[in-house]
PDB file of C-alpha atoms in Angstrom:
ATOM      1  CA  LYS A  11      90.232  89.613  71.607  1.00  0.00           C
ATOM      2  CA  ASP A  12      86.519  90.146  70.909  1.00  0.00           C
ATOM      3  CA  ILE A  13      87.147  93.733  69.756  1.00  0.00           C
ATOM      4  CA  ILE A  14      90.024  92.605  67.488  1.00  0.00           C
ATOM      5  CA  SER A  15      87.815  89.950  65.927  1.00  0.00           C
ATOM      6  CA  LYS A  16      84.693  92.124  65.624  1.00  0.00           C
ATOM      7  CA  HIS A  17      86.477  95.063  63.984  1.00  0.00           C
ATOM      8  CA  ASP A  18      89.112  93.060  62.062  1.00  0.00           C
ATOM      9  CA  ILE A  19      91.988  94.936  63.726  1.00  0.00           C
ATOM     10  CA  ASP A  20      95.356  94.587  61.936  1.00  0.00           C
ATOM     11  CA  LEU A  21      97.629  96.558  64.251  1.00  0.00           C
ATOM     12  CA  ILE A  22      97.467  97.875  67.810  1.00  0.00           C
ATOM     13  CA  VAL A  23      99.583 100.860  68.851  1.00  0.00           C
ATOM     14  CA  PRO A  24      99.960 100.994  72.654  1.00  0.00           C
ATOM     15  CA  ILE A  25      99.997 104.426  74.290  1.00  0.00           C
ATOM     16  CA  GLY A  26     100.842 103.388  77.842  1.00  0.00           C
ATOM     17  CA  ASP A  27     103.109 100.867  79.511  1.00  0.00           C
ATOM     18  CA  VAL A  28     100.316  99.407  81.654  1.00  0.00           C
ATOM     19  CA  GLU A  29      98.771  97.669  78.654  1.00  0.00           C
ATOM     20  CA  LEU A  30     101.987  96.296  77.131  1.00  0.00           C
ATOM     21  CA  GLU A  31     101.983  92.912  78.882  1.00  0.00           C
ATOM     22  CA  ILE A  32      98.397  92.229  77.808  1.00  0.00           C
ATOM     23  CA  LEU A  33      98.991  93.350  74.220  1.00  0.00           C
ATOM     24  CA  GLU A  34     102.167  91.278  73.949  1.00  0.00           C
ATOM     25  CA  ASN A  35     100.104  88.092  74.355  1.00  0.00           C
ATOM     26  CA  LEU A  36      97.418  88.854  71.750  1.00  0.00           C
ATOM     27  CA  ASP A  37      97.146  87.118  68.369  1.00  0.00           C
ATOM     28  CA  THR A  38      97.443  90.324  66.368  1.00  0.00           C
ATOM     29  CA  ARG A  39     100.308  92.610  65.453  1.00  0.00           C
ATOM     30  CA  CYS A  40     101.269  95.176  68.070  1.00  0.00           C
ATOM     31  CA  ALA A  41     103.678  98.076  67.644  1.00  0.00           C
ATOM     32  CA  ILE A  42     106.023  96.726  70.326  1.00  0.00           C
ATOM     33  CA  SER A  43     109.790  96.559  69.970  1.00  0.00           C
ATOM     34  CA  SER A  44     111.384  93.165  69.428  1.00  0.00           C
ATOM     35  CA  HIS A  45     114.781  94.498  70.587  1.00  0.00           C
ATOM     36  CA  SER A  46     116.535  92.079  72.930  1.00  0.00           C
ATOM     37  CA  ASP A  47     116.717  94.678  75.741  1.00  0.00           C
ATOM     38  CA  PHE A  48     112.972  95.256  75.563  1.00  0.00           C
ATOM     39  CA  LYS A  49     111.227  93.571  78.448  1.00  0.00           C
ATOM     40  CA  ILE A  50     107.903  94.815  79.778  1.00  0.00           C
ATOM     41  CA  LYS A  51     109.079  94.987  83.406  1.00  0.00           C
ATOM     42  CA  ASN A  52     112.259  96.837  82.419  1.00  0.00           C
ATOM     43  CA  ILE A  53     110.302  99.464  80.499  1.00  0.00           C
ATOM     44  CA  GLN A  54     108.095 100.114  83.541  1.00  0.00           C
ATOM     45  CA  ASP A  55     111.011 100.189  86.017  1.00  0.00           C
ATOM     46  CA  LYS A  56     112.216 103.785  86.415  1.00  0.00           C
ATOM     47  CA  PHE A  57     115.422 102.736  88.182  1.00  0.00           C
ATOM     48  CA  TYR A  58     116.311 100.268  85.409  1.00  0.00           C
ATOM     49  CA  LEU A  59     115.682 102.978  82.789  1.00  0.00           C
ATOM     50  CA  TYR A  60     117.932 105.490  84.574  1.00  0.00           C
ATOM     51  CA  LYS A  61     120.692 102.849  84.939  1.00  0.00           C
ATOM     52  CA  LEU A  62     120.369 101.889  81.252  1.00  0.00           C
ATOM     53  CA  ILE A  63     120.822 105.526  80.209  1.00  0.00           C
ATOM     54  CA  GLN A  64     123.638 106.049  82.714  1.00  0.00           C
ATOM     55  CA  ASN A  65     125.530 103.064  81.272  1.00  0.00           C
ATOM     56  CA  SER A  66     124.964 103.986  77.616  1.00  0.00           C
ATOM     57  CA  ASN A  67     127.687 105.272  75.300  1.00  0.00           C
ATOM     58  CA  ASP A  68     125.620 108.347  74.407  1.00  0.00           C
ATOM     59  CA  GLU A  69     127.154 111.241  76.385  1.00  0.00           C
ATOM     60  CA  ALA A  70     124.440 113.715  75.310  1.00  0.00           C
ATOM     61  CA  LEU A  71     121.706 111.348  76.528  1.00  0.00           C
ATOM     62  CA  LYS A  72     123.477 110.760  79.848  1.00  0.00           C
ATOM     63  CA  LYS A  73     123.436 114.501  80.564  1.00  0.00           C
ATOM     64  CA  LEU A  74     119.626 114.533  80.354  1.00  0.00           C
ATOM     65  CA  ILE A  75     118.892 112.237  83.295  1.00  0.00           C
ATOM     66  CA  PRO A  76     118.653 113.653  86.812  1.00  0.00           C
ATOM     67  CA  ASP A  77     120.974 112.568  89.608  1.00  0.00           C
ATOM     68  CA  PHE A  78     119.279 109.494  91.158  1.00  0.00           C
ATOM     69  CA  GLU A  79     119.585 106.825  93.837  1.00  0.00           C
ATOM     70  CA  CYS A  80     117.820 103.628  94.816  1.00  0.00           C
ATOM     71  CA  SER A  81     119.079 101.765  97.881  1.00  0.00           C
ATOM     72  CA  ASN A  82     117.930  99.971 101.025  1.00  0.00           C
ATOM     73  CA  SER A  83     120.799 101.553 102.933  1.00  0.00           C
ATOM     74  CA  TYR A  84     119.769 104.359 105.274  1.00  0.00           C
ATOM     75  CA  ASP A  85     123.268 105.860 105.090  1.00  0.00           C
ATOM     76  CA  VAL A  86     123.246 105.932 101.275  1.00  0.00           C
ATOM     77  CA  ILE A  87     119.785 107.531 101.120  1.00  0.00           C
ATOM     78  CA  ASN A  88     120.577 109.981 103.922  1.00  0.00           C
ATOM     79  CA  SER A  89     123.796 111.047 102.180  1.00  0.00           C
ATOM     80  CA  PHE A  90     122.021 111.470  98.826  1.00  0.00           C
ATOM     81  CA  ILE A  91     119.259 113.594 100.380  1.00  0.00           C
ATOM     82  CA  LEU A  92     121.611 115.792 102.411  1.00  0.00           C
ATOM     83  CA  LYS A  93     123.834 116.394  99.366  1.00  0.00           C
ATOM     84  CA  HIS A  94     120.881 117.872  97.459  1.00  0.00           C
ATOM     85  CA  ILE A  95     118.982 119.520 100.325  1.00  0.00           C
ATOM     86  CA  ASN A  96     122.142 121.323 101.452  1.00  0.00           C
ATOM     87  CA  ASN A  97     122.482 122.697  97.911  1.00  0.00           C
ATOM     88  CA  ASP A  98     118.899 124.017  98.130  1.00  0.00           C
ATOM     89  CA  LYS A  99     117.551 121.476  95.650  1.00  0.00           C
ATOM     90  CA  PHE A 100     114.278 119.608  95.979  1.00  0.00           C
ATOM     91  CA  LEU A 101     114.079 115.877  95.520  1.00  0.00           C
ATOM     92  CA  CYS A 102     111.435 113.623  94.075  1.00  0.00           C
ATOM     93  CA  VAL A 103     110.638 110.160  95.419  1.00  0.00           C
ATOM     94  CA  LYS A 104     108.644 107.890  93.127  1.00  0.00           C
ATOM     95  CA  PRO A 105     107.765 104.213  93.040  1.00  0.00           C
ATOM     96  CA  ARG A 106     109.875 102.236  90.564  1.00  0.00           C
ATOM     97  CA  PHE A 107     106.687 100.816  89.025  1.00  0.00           C
ATOM     98  CA  THR A 108     103.856 103.348  88.717  1.00  0.00           C
ATOM     99  CA  SER A 109     101.811 105.335  86.231  1.00  0.00           C
ATOM    100  CA  GLY A 110     101.961 109.105  86.078  1.00  0.00           C
ATOM    101  CA  ALA A 111     102.393 110.841  89.423  1.00  0.00           C
ATOM    102  CA  ARG A 112     100.824 108.144  91.592  1.00  0.00           C
ATOM    103  CA  GLY A 113     102.703 107.732  94.850  1.00  0.00           C
ATOM    104  CA  VAL A 114     105.147 110.563  94.123  1.00  0.00           C
ATOM    105  CA  LEU A 115     106.529 112.743  96.931  1.00  0.00           C
ATOM    106  CA  LYS A 116     108.484 115.988  96.730  1.00  0.00           C
ATOM    107  CA  ILE A 117     111.121 116.196  99.463  1.00  0.00           C
ATOM    108  CA  ILE A 118     111.700 119.707 100.782  1.00  0.00           C
ATOM    109  CA  LYS A 119     114.139 121.104 103.332  1.00  0.00           C
ATOM    110  CA  ASP A 120     111.609 122.034 106.002  1.00  0.00           C
ATOM    111  CA  ASP A 121     108.830 119.967 107.495  1.00  0.00           C
ATOM    112  CA  ASP A 122     106.214 122.621 106.759  1.00  0.00           C
ATOM    113  CA  LEU A 123     103.670 121.802 104.083  1.00  0.00           C
ATOM    114  CA  ASP A 124     103.327 124.753 101.701  1.00  0.00           C
ATOM    115  CA  LEU A 125      99.605 124.605 100.892  1.00  0.00           C
ATOM    116  CA  GLU A 126      99.844 127.406  98.325  1.00  0.00           C
ATOM    117  CA  VAL A 127     102.485 125.516  96.329  1.00  0.00           C
ATOM    118  CA  PHE A 128     100.566 122.231  96.728  1.00  0.00           C
ATOM    119  CA  LYS A 129      97.327 123.873  95.535  1.00  0.00           C
ATOM    120  CA  LYS A 130      98.980 125.127  92.337  1.00  0.00           C
ATOM    121  CA  SER A 131     100.831 121.888  91.578  1.00  0.00           C
ATOM    122  CA  LYS A 132      99.610 120.244  88.368  1.00  0.00           C
ATOM    123  CA  LEU A 133     100.896 116.869  89.536  1.00  0.00           C
ATOM    124  CA  GLY A 134      99.233 117.031  92.931  1.00  0.00           C
ATOM    125  CA  LEU A 135     102.570 116.209  94.569  1.00  0.00           C
ATOM    126  CA  ILE A 136     102.665 115.870  98.302  1.00  0.00           C
ATOM    127  CA  GLU A 137     105.507 117.809  99.925  1.00  0.00           C
ATOM    128  CA  VAL A 138     107.286 116.272 102.885  1.00  0.00           C
ATOM    129  CA  GLY A 139     110.257 117.452 104.913  1.00  0.00           C
ATOM    130  CA  TYR A 140     113.386 115.345 104.490  1.00  0.00           C
ATOM    131  CA  LYS A 141     113.559 114.465 108.207  1.00  0.00           C
ATOM    132  CA  LYS A 142     110.061 112.990 108.143  1.00  0.00           C
ATOM    133  CA  PHE A 143     110.879 111.116 104.942  1.00  0.00           C
ATOM    134  CA  LEU A 144     114.072 109.632 106.416  1.00  0.00           C
ATOM    135  CA  LYS A 145     112.165 108.482 109.504  1.00  0.00           C
ATOM    136  CA  SER A 146     109.543 106.815 107.314  1.00  0.00           C
ATOM    137  CA  PHE A 147     112.236 105.344 105.039  1.00  0.00           C
ATOM    138  CA  ALA A 148     114.004 103.697 107.984  1.00  0.00           C
ATOM    139  CA  THR A 149     110.806 101.870 108.962  1.00  0.00           C
ATOM    140  CA  TYR A 150     109.727 100.976 105.417  1.00  0.00           C
ATOM    141  CA  SER A 151     113.104  99.769 104.120  1.00  0.00           C
ATOM    142  CA  SER A 152     113.555  97.415 107.078  1.00  0.00           C
ATOM    143  CA  THR A 153     110.412  95.477 106.096  1.00  0.00           C
ATOM    144  CA  ILE A 154     111.174  94.824 102.404  1.00  0.00           C
ATOM    145  CA  GLU A 155     113.921  93.039 100.454  1.00  0.00           C
ATOM    146  CA  ASP A 156     114.422  95.628  97.686  1.00  0.00           C
ATOM    147  CA  PHE A 157     113.659  99.322  98.023  1.00  0.00           C
ATOM    148  CA  ASP A 158     111.002  99.924  95.373  1.00  0.00           C
ATOM    149  CA  TYR A 159     111.288 103.722  95.208  1.00  0.00           C
ATOM    150  CA  VAL A 160     113.689 105.894  93.231  1.00  0.00           C
ATOM    151  CA  LEU A 161     115.014 109.194  94.566  1.00  0.00           C
ATOM    152  CA  CYS A 162     116.055 111.797  92.044  1.00  0.00           C
ATOM    153  CA  GLU A 163     116.422 115.523  91.582  1.00  0.00           C
ATOM    154  CA  PHE A 164     113.071 117.292  91.319  1.00  0.00           C
ATOM    155  CA  LEU A 165     112.865 118.840  87.861  1.00  0.00           C
ATOM    156  CA  PRO A 166     110.436 121.790  87.769  1.00  0.00           C
ATOM    157  CA  GLY A 167     108.663 122.920  84.635  1.00  0.00           C
ATOM    158  CA  SER A 168     106.308 121.412  82.104  1.00  0.00           C
ATOM    159  CA  GLU A 169     105.981 117.658  81.792  1.00  0.00           C
ATOM    160  CA  TYR A 170     106.017 115.911  78.433  1.00  0.00           C
ATOM    161  CA  SER A 171     105.237 112.458  77.127  1.00  0.00           C
ATOM    162  CA  VAL A 172     106.946 111.500  73.887  1.00  0.00           C
ATOM    163  CA  ASP A 173     105.618 108.768  71.626  1.00  0.00           C
ATOM    164  CA  LEU A 174     108.356 107.396  69.394  1.00  0.00           C
ATOM    165  CA  TYR A 175     107.716 105.010  66.513  1.00  0.00           C
ATOM    166  CA  LEU A 176     110.607 103.465  64.558  1.00  0.00           C
ATOM    167  CA  GLN A 177     110.453 100.997  61.696  1.00  0.00           C
ATOM    168  CA  LYS A 178     113.546 100.473  59.568  1.00  0.00           C
ATOM    169  CA  SER A 179     114.248 103.913  58.076  1.00  0.00           C
ATOM    170  CA  VAL A 180     110.951 105.521  59.088  1.00  0.00           C
ATOM    171  CA  SER A 181     110.715 107.341  62.400  1.00  0.00           C
ATOM    172  CA  LEU A 182     108.074 109.510  64.007  1.00  0.00           C
ATOM    173  CA  ALA A 183     108.175 111.323  67.354  1.00  0.00           C
ATOM    174  CA  VAL A 184     105.162 113.085  68.837  1.00  0.00           C
ATOM    175  CA  SER A 185     105.660 115.304  71.893  1.00  0.00           C
ATOM    176  CA  ARG A 186     102.644 115.799  74.147  1.00  0.00           C
ATOM    177  CA  LYS A 187     102.717 118.527  76.804  1.00  0.00           C
ATOM    178  CA  ARG A 188     100.723 117.340  79.810  1.00  0.00           C
ATOM    179  CA  VAL A 189      98.178 120.106  80.442  1.00  0.00           C
ATOM    180  CA  LYS A 190      95.814 118.401  82.893  1.00  0.00           C
ATOM    181  CA  ILE A 191      96.547 115.399  85.088  1.00  0.00           C
ATOM    182  CA  THR A 192      93.899 113.502  87.047  1.00  0.00           C
ATOM    183  CA  SER A 193      94.945 110.760  89.501  1.00  0.00           C
ATOM    184  CA  GLY A 194      98.356 110.616  87.869  1.00  0.00           C
ATOM    185  CA  ILE A 195      96.941 110.126  84.356  1.00  0.00           C
ATOM    186  CA  CYS A 196      97.162 112.801  81.659  1.00  0.00           C
ATOM    187  CA  THR A 197      93.581 113.703  80.687  1.00  0.00           C
ATOM    188  CA  GLU A 198      94.394 116.743  78.559  1.00  0.00           C
ATOM    189  CA  ALA A 199      97.461 117.187  76.373  1.00  0.00           C
ATOM    190  CA  LEU A 200      98.800 119.576  73.777  1.00  0.00           C
ATOM    191  CA  ILE A 201     100.873 118.370  70.825  1.00  0.00           C
ATOM    192  CA  ASP A 202     104.000 120.455  71.232  1.00  0.00           C
ATOM    193  CA  ASP A 203     107.703 120.390  70.402  1.00  0.00           C
ATOM    194  CA  PRO A 204     109.682 121.393  73.517  1.00  0.00           C
ATOM    195  CA  PHE A 205     112.886 121.685  71.462  1.00  0.00           C
ATOM    196  CA  GLU A 206     111.662 124.309  68.967  1.00  0.00           C
TER     197      GLU A 206
END
């Protein structure tokens, strides 16, 4: 509030979801959607976002999301993991509410940690064998009401953040390729169009 007053700020454009709740309560204009489906917690919840896309009428958009699961049931999680592991796919386990790659695990078929792969990983993902993960899941899920992790297919390749601004007929999308990530936060990016 002091910075807004001191510099006579007219508009704030948020660049991360962590700051949205704070900015929503300020006495200045913020570039935040007023759409009825827009709720701060929903935007930060990866499971809610996947479900929203899955239930949309946009078939092209639905094809872009990875196969995912979020459940307290050991049988459901075990079945989901085995379906993908047996097809030689990796899985990703991430907290529903997190920034960047904090708390993210890559589930692999074997229990061996591949230090060479880990060393080269830009995200600093920790690899864990699916048997060890299932053992840990059984303990963790029995102590909480709602499972607060999402399992999904691991998608290799470059990671992008896309800033999208819409106002009536004006729209602007800026794609940022994440070049360097420190503690889950992108510290170096390259403006890039992955669809060119």
